[in-house]
């Protein structure tokens, strides 16, 4: 039995659900529980998957990781047979899983209300870059590379600054990489309301991913909800990631952001911001257009 007692079964049978939503995570127990409930009720199971739990496109040297991975793949294959429909955020994941698991899938994007976004038509002096989010999975190193370029550009005068808002705990050395109190400043986490205020006085919202092999494969077909937050910030969006990341591919396809897939291209783009700040305003409009076209909360 999946459960230690039959209280859950009793609740479900008494509740008589018409449909069950069971997200697909890398959790053996929850996958097994989904199959149990499917057999118990016989009703349609709707699922959602975001991370790459199934493919073998990972980089690990741990025997335990690969042992768990193959068991997880078996569990996912068994469980997918019980799903009536599976949602994902990326076309790449939909293509892979419809091919490998014959799953019926649809794209479900995060929605946003564009009616409350204040339209800006000026660029700050200095130009303000802002990053809001966690710094795990190698994102810290990418931000640190941006800061290195800011130090070169701002040698005589601070023309561009970076503000980082995060709840990630950093040690002294990690903080030093992105907090020199001249070119870049690190702050703690802020409320959604406060973040809106910060975006309103900023120019470019950053979304970054890792270029390290382990992390770029781990997040390959993921779509960070922070991307939609950036699109709805009222700022232009700058996305920095390796070239096959689903989030970057999406923004490129929609022409909704400045997209960099090679770290050596950061400096030329920052120089372009200084020489031609009007391009920032152009990409503010492109971000808002994409938001309205693909992430309209009412339509979703």
CSV table of C-alpha atoms in Angstrom, one decimal:
chain,number,residue,atom,x,y,z
A,1,UNK,CA,0.0,0.0,0.0
A,2,UNK,CA,1.2,3.5,-0.7
A,3,UNK,CA,-0.3,4.9,2.4
A,4,UNK,CA,0.1,3.6,6.0
A,5,UNK,CA,-3.7,3.8,6.5
A,6,UNK,CA,-6.7,4.2,4.3
A,7,UNK,CA,-7.8,7.6,5.5
A,8,UNK,CA,-6.6,9.3,2.3
A,9,UNK,CA,-8.5,6.7,0.2
A,10,UNK,CA,-11.6,7.3,2.3
A,11,UNK,CA,-11.3,11.0,1.8
A,12,UNK,CA,-10.9,10.8,-1.9
A,13,UNK,CA,-13.8,8.3,-2.4
A,14,UNK,CA,-16.0,10.5,-0.2
A,15,UNK,CA,-15.0,13.7,-2.0
A,16,UNK,CA,-15.6,12.1,-5.5
A,17,UNK,CA,-13.3,14.3,-7.5
A,18,UNK,CA,-14.2,14.9,-11.2
A,19,UNK,CA,-10.6,15.7,-12.1
A,20,UNK,CA,-7.2,15.4,-10.3
A,21,UNK,CA,-4.2,17.7,-10.7
A,22,UNK,CA,-0.9,15.9,-10.0
A,23,UNK,CA,2.3,17.8,-10.9
A,24,UNK,CA,5.1,15.6,-12.0
A,25,UNK,CA,8.2,16.1,-9.8
A,26,UNK,CA,11.3,14.0,-9.2
A,27,UNK,CA,9.6,12.4,-6.2
A,28,UNK,CA,9.2,8.6,-6.2
A,29,UNK,CA,6.6,8.5,-3.5
A,30,UNK,CA,4.4,11.1,-5.2
A,31,UNK,CA,4.6,9.4,-8.6
A,32,UNK,CA,3.6,6.1,-7.0
A,33,UNK,CA,0.8,7.9,-5.1
A,34,UNK,CA,-0.5,9.4,-8.4
A,35,UNK,CA,-0.7,5.9,-9.9
A,36,UNK,CA,-2.5,4.6,-6.8
A,37,UNK,CA,-5.1,7.4,-6.9
A,38,UNK,CA,-5.6,7.0,-10.6
A,39,UNK,CA,-6.5,3.3,-10.1
A,40,UNK,CA,-8.6,4.1,-7.1
A,41,UNK,CA,-10.8,6.7,-8.7
A,42,UNK,CA,-10.6,6.1,-12.5
A,43,UNK,CA,-10.9,9.9,-13.1
A,44,UNK,CA,-8.8,12.0,-15.4
A,45,UNK,CA,-5.4,13.0,-14.1
A,46,UNK,CA,-3.9,16.4,-15.3
A,47,UNK,CA,-0.2,17.0,-14.7
A,48,UNK,CA,2.4,19.6,-15.1
A,49,UNK,CA,6.2,19.2,-15.6
A,50,UNK,CA,8.8,21.9,-15.7
A,51,UNK,CA,12.2,20.5,-15.1
A,52,UNK,CA,14.1,17.8,-17.0
A,53,UNK,CA,13.3,14.8,-14.8
A,54,UNK,CA,13.4,12.3,-17.7
A,55,UNK,CA,16.1,12.8,-20.2
A,56,UNK,CA,19.7,11.5,-19.8
A,57,UNK,CA,21.2,14.9,-20.9
A,58,UNK,CA,22.8,15.5,-17.5
A,59,UNK,CA,26.4,15.8,-16.3
A,60,UNK,CA,27.1,14.0,-13.0
A,61,UNK,CA,29.9,11.7,-11.8
A,62,UNK,CA,27.8,10.3,-8.9
A,63,UNK,CA,26.9,6.6,-9.2
A,64,UNK,CA,24.0,7.3,-6.8
A,65,UNK,CA,22.7,10.0,-9.0
A,66,UNK,CA,22.5,7.8,-12.0
A,67,UNK,CA,21.1,4.9,-10.0
A,68,UNK,CA,18.3,7.2,-8.9
A,69,UNK,CA,17.9,8.6,-12.4
A,70,UNK,CA,17.2,5.3,-14.0
A,71,UNK,CA,14.7,4.4,-11.3
A,72,UNK,CA,13.0,7.8,-11.7
A,73,UNK,CA,12.8,7.3,-15.4
A,74,UNK,CA,11.0,4.0,-14.9
A,75,UNK,CA,8.6,5.6,-12.4
A,76,UNK,CA,7.9,8.5,-14.8
A,77,UNK,CA,7.2,6.2,-17.7
A,78,UNK,CA,4.7,4.2,-15.6
A,79,UNK,CA,3.0,7.4,-14.3
A,80,UNK,CA,2.7,9.2,-17.6
A,81,UNK,CA,0.4,6.4,-18.8
A,82,UNK,CA,-2.1,7.7,-16.2
A,83,UNK,CA,-2.0,11.3,-17.3
A,84,UNK,CA,-4.9,12.5,-19.5
A,85,UNK,CA,-3.0,15.7,-20.3
A,86,UNK,CA,0.4,17.2,-19.3
A,87,UNK,CA,1.2,20.9,-19.3
A,88,UNK,CA,4.7,22.3,-19.8
A,89,UNK,CA,6.1,25.8,-20.3
A,90,UNK,CA,8.5,25.0,-23.1
A,91,UNK,CA,8.1,23.7,-26.7
A,92,UNK,CA,11.4,21.8,-26.3
A,93,UNK,CA,10.1,19.8,-23.4
A,94,UNK,CA,6.8,19.2,-25.1
A,95,UNK,CA,8.6,17.9,-28.2
A,96,UNK,CA,10.9,15.6,-26.2
A,97,UNK,CA,8.2,14.0,-24.1
A,98,UNK,CA,5.6,13.6,-26.8
A,99,UNK,CA,8.3,11.8,-28.7
A,100,UNK,CA,9.7,9.6,-25.9
A,101,UNK,CA,6.6,9.0,-23.8
A,102,UNK,CA,3.8,9.5,-26.4
A,103,UNK,CA,2.3,12.1,-24.0
A,104,UNK,CA,-0.5,14.4,-24.8
A,105,UNK,CA,0.9,17.8,-23.9
A,106,UNK,CA,0.1,21.5,-24.1
A,107,UNK,CA,2.0,24.7,-23.4
A,108,UNK,CA,0.9,26.6,-20.3
A,109,UNK,CA,2.5,30.0,-19.8
A,110,UNK,CA,2.6,32.2,-16.7
A,111,UNK,CA,0.2,35.1,-17.1
A,112,UNK,CA,0.5,38.7,-16.1
A,113,UNK,CA,-1.6,41.8,-16.0
A,114,UNK,CA,-0.2,44.3,-18.4
A,115,UNK,CA,-2.7,47.0,-17.7
A,116,UNK,CA,-0.9,48.2,-14.6
A,117,UNK,CA,2.5,48.6,-16.2
A,118,UNK,CA,3.7,52.2,-16.2
A,119,UNK,CA,5.1,53.2,-19.6
A,120,UNK,CA,8.6,54.8,-19.3
A,121,UNK,CA,10.3,56.7,-22.1
A,122,UNK,CA,13.5,57.9,-20.4
A,123,UNK,CA,16.7,56.1,-19.5
A,124,UNK,CA,18.5,56.8,-16.2
A,125,UNK,CA,22.0,58.3,-15.7
A,126,UNK,CA,23.6,56.0,-14.7
A,127,UNK,CA,21.7,53.3,-16.6
A,128,UNK,CA,20.2,50.9,-14.0
A,129,UNK,CA,20.4,47.1,-14.4
A,130,UNK,CA,18.4,45.1,-11.9
A,131,UNK,CA,18.4,41.4,-11.0
A,132,UNK,CA,15.8,40.0,-8.7
A,133,UNK,CA,15.8,36.3,-7.8
A,134,UNK,CA,17.8,33.4,-6.5
A,135,UNK,CA,21.5,32.9,-7.2
A,136,UNK,CA,21.6,29.1,-7.3
A,137,UNK,CA,22.5,26.9,-10.3
A,138,UNK,CA,25.5,29.0,-11.3
A,139,UNK,CA,23.6,32.3,-11.8
A,140,UNK,CA,26.0,34.1,-9.3
A,141,UNK,CA,29.0,33.4,-11.7
A,142,UNK,CA,27.1,34.9,-14.6
A,143,UNK,CA,26.3,38.1,-12.6
A,144,UNK,CA,29.9,38.3,-11.5
A,145,UNK,CA,31.0,38.3,-15.1
A,146,UNK,CA,28.6,41.3,-15.7
A,147,UNK,CA,30.2,43.1,-12.8
A,148,UNK,CA,33.7,42.5,-14.2
A,149,UNK,CA,32.6,44.3,-17.4
A,150,UNK,CA,31.0,47.1,-15.5
A,151,UNK,CA,34.2,47.8,-13.7
A,152,UNK,CA,36.0,48.3,-17.1
A,153,UNK,CA,33.2,50.5,-18.4
A,154,UNK,CA,33.0,52.6,-15.3
A,155,UNK,CA,36.6,53.3,-14.7
A,156,UNK,CA,36.3,57.1,-15.1
A,157,UNK,CA,32.6,57.5,-14.4
A,158,UNK,CA,29.7,55.2,-13.3
A,159,UNK,CA,27.6,55.0,-16.4
A,160,UNK,CA,25.9,51.7,-15.6
A,161,UNK,CA,25.1,50.1,-12.2
A,162,UNK,CA,23.7,46.8,-11.2
A,163,UNK,CA,21.4,46.2,-8.2
A,164,UNK,CA,20.8,42.6,-7.1
A,165,UNK,CA,17.8,41.7,-4.9
A,166,UNK,CA,18.0,38.1,-3.6
A,167,UNK,CA,17.2,35.9,-0.6
A,168,UNK,CA,20.1,33.6,-1.4
A,169,UNK,CA,22.6,33.3,1.4
A,170,UNK,CA,26.1,34.2,0.2
A,171,UNK,CA,29.5,33.9,1.9
A,172,UNK,CA,32.0,36.8,2.1
A,173,UNK,CA,33.8,35.8,-1.1
A,174,UNK,CA,30.5,35.3,-3.0
A,175,UNK,CA,29.3,38.7,-1.9
A,176,UNK,CA,32.5,40.3,-3.0
A,177,UNK,CA,31.9,39.2,-6.6
A,178,UNK,CA,28.7,41.2,-7.0
A,179,UNK,CA,28.9,43.9,-4.3
A,180,UNK,CA,31.6,46.4,-4.7
A,181,UNK,CA,29.3,49.3,-3.7
A,182,UNK,CA,30.3,51.3,-6.8
A,183,UNK,CA,29.4,49.3,-9.9
A,184,UNK,CA,27.1,46.7,-8.2
A,185,UNK,CA,25.1,46.5,-5.0
A,186,UNK,CA,23.5,43.5,-3.4
A,187,UNK,CA,20.3,43.9,-1.4
A,188,UNK,CA,18.1,41.5,0.5
A,189,UNK,CA,14.8,40.1,-0.8
A,190,UNK,CA,12.0,42.7,-1.1
A,191,UNK,CA,8.2,42.4,-1.3
A,192,UNK,CA,6.5,42.2,-4.7
A,193,UNK,CA,5.1,45.7,-4.1
A,194,UNK,CA,8.6,47.1,-3.4
A,195,UNK,CA,10.0,45.3,-6.4
A,196,UNK,CA,7.5,47.1,-8.6
A,197,UNK,CA,8.8,50.4,-7.3
A,198,UNK,CA,12.4,49.3,-8.0
A,199,UNK,CA,11.5,48.2,-11.5
A,200,UNK,CA,9.8,51.6,-12.1
A,201,UNK,CA,13.2,53.4,-11.5
A,202,UNK,CA,15.3,50.9,-13.4
A,203,UNK,CA,16.0,50.5,-17.1
A,204,UNK,CA,17.0,46.9,-17.8
A,205,UNK,CA,15.7,43.7,-16.0
A,206,UNK,CA,18.1,40.8,-16.0
A,207,UNK,CA,17.5,37.1,-16.4
A,208,UNK,CA,20.7,35.0,-16.3
A,209,UNK,CA,21.5,31.4,-16.3
A,210,UNK,CA,24.7,29.4,-15.8
A,211,UNK,CA,27.3,28.6,-18.6
A,212,UNK,CA,28.7,25.7,-16.5
A,213,UNK,CA,28.0,22.3,-18.0
A,214,UNK,CA,26.3,20.8,-15.0
A,215,UNK,CA,23.8,23.6,-14.5
A,216,UNK,CA,23.1,24.4,-18.1
A,217,UNK,CA,22.1,20.8,-18.8
A,218,UNK,CA,20.1,20.8,-15.6
A,219,UNK,CA,18.1,23.8,-16.6
A,220,UNK,CA,18.1,23.2,-20.4
A,221,UNK,CA,14.4,22.9,-21.0
A,222,UNK,CA,13.2,24.8,-18.0
A,223,UNK,CA,11.4,28.1,-18.2
A,224,UNK,CA,12.0,30.4,-15.2
A,225,UNK,CA,8.9,32.3,-14.1
A,226,UNK,CA,11.3,35.2,-13.5
A,227,UNK,CA,11.3,35.7,-17.3
A,228,UNK,CA,7.6,36.7,-17.2
A,229,UNK,CA,8.4,38.9,-14.2
A,230,UNK,CA,11.0,40.6,-16.2
A,231,UNK,CA,8.7,41.1,-19.2
A,232,UNK,CA,6.1,42.7,-16.9
A,233,UNK,CA,8.6,44.9,-15.1
A,234,UNK,CA,8.2,47.9,-17.5
A,235,UNK,CA,12.0,47.6,-18.2
A,236,UNK,CA,13.8,46.3,-21.2
A,237,UNK,CA,14.9,42.7,-20.7
A,238,UNK,CA,18.4,41.3,-21.0
A,239,UNK,CA,18.7,37.5,-21.0
A,240,UNK,CA,22.1,35.8,-20.7
A,241,UNK,CA,22.3,32.1,-21.1
A,242,UNK,CA,23.8,29.3,-23.2
A,243,UNK,CA,22.4,29.1,-26.7
A,244,UNK,CA,20.1,26.1,-26.2
A,245,UNK,CA,18.3,27.2,-23.1
A,246,UNK,CA,14.6,27.1,-23.6
A,247,UNK,CA,14.0,30.5,-22.0
A,248,UNK,CA,16.6,32.2,-24.2
A,249,UNK,CA,15.2,30.5,-27.3
A,250,UNK,CA,11.7,31.7,-26.5
A,251,UNK,CA,12.8,35.3,-26.0
A,252,UNK,CA,14.8,35.2,-29.2
A,253,UNK,CA,11.8,33.8,-31.1
A,254,UNK,CA,9.5,36.5,-29.7
A,255,UNK,CA,12.2,39.2,-30.2
A,256,UNK,CA,11.3,40.3,-26.7
A,257,UNK,CA,14.7,40.9,-25.1
A,258,UNK,CA,18.4,41.5,-25.6
A,259,UNK,CA,19.7,38.0,-25.8
A,260,UNK,CA,23.3,37.0,-25.2
A,261,UNK,CA,24.5,33.4,-25.5
A,262,UNK,CA,28.3,34.2,-25.3
A,263,UNK,CA,29.8,36.0,-22.3
A,264,UNK,CA,32.2,37.9,-24.6
A,265,UNK,CA,29.3,39.8,-26.0
A,266,UNK,CA,28.3,41.4,-22.7
A,267,UNK,CA,30.8,44.3,-23.0
A,268,UNK,CA,29.8,45.3,-26.5
A,269,UNK,CA,26.1,45.4,-25.5
A,270,UNK,CA,26.7,47.4,-22.4
A,271,UNK,CA,28.7,49.9,-24.5
A,272,UNK,CA,25.8,50.0,-26.9
A,273,UNK,CA,23.5,51.0,-24.0
A,274,UNK,CA,25.8,54.0,-23.3
A,275,UNK,CA,26.2,55.1,-26.9
A,276,UNK,CA,22.6,54.6,-27.9
A,277,UNK,CA,20.3,54.5,-24.8
A,278,UNK,CA,17.2,54.8,-27.1
A,279,UNK,CA,17.6,51.1,-27.9
A,280,UNK,CA,16.6,50.4,-24.2
A,281,UNK,CA,13.3,52.1,-24.8
A,282,UNK,CA,12.8,50.2,-28.0
A,283,UNK,CA,13.2,46.9,-26.1
A,284,UNK,CA,10.9,48.1,-23.3
A,285,UNK,CA,8.2,48.2,-26.0
A,286,UNK,CA,9.1,44.8,-27.4
A,287,UNK,CA,8.9,43.2,-23.9
A,288,UNK,CA,5.5,44.7,-23.3
A,289,UNK,CA,4.3,43.5,-26.7
A,290,UNK,CA,5.4,40.0,-26.0
A,291,UNK,CA,3.7,40.1,-22.6
A,292,UNK,CA,0.4,41.1,-24.1
A,293,UNK,CA,0.7,38.6,-27.0
A,294,UNK,CA,1.8,35.5,-25.1
A,295,UNK,CA,1.1,36.0,-21.4
A,296,UNK,CA,-2.3,37.8,-21.3
A,297,UNK,CA,-3.7,36.7,-17.9
A,298,UNK,CA,-7.3,36.8,-19.1
A,299,UNK,CA,-6.7,34.6,-22.0
A,300,UNK,CA,-4.7,32.1,-20.0
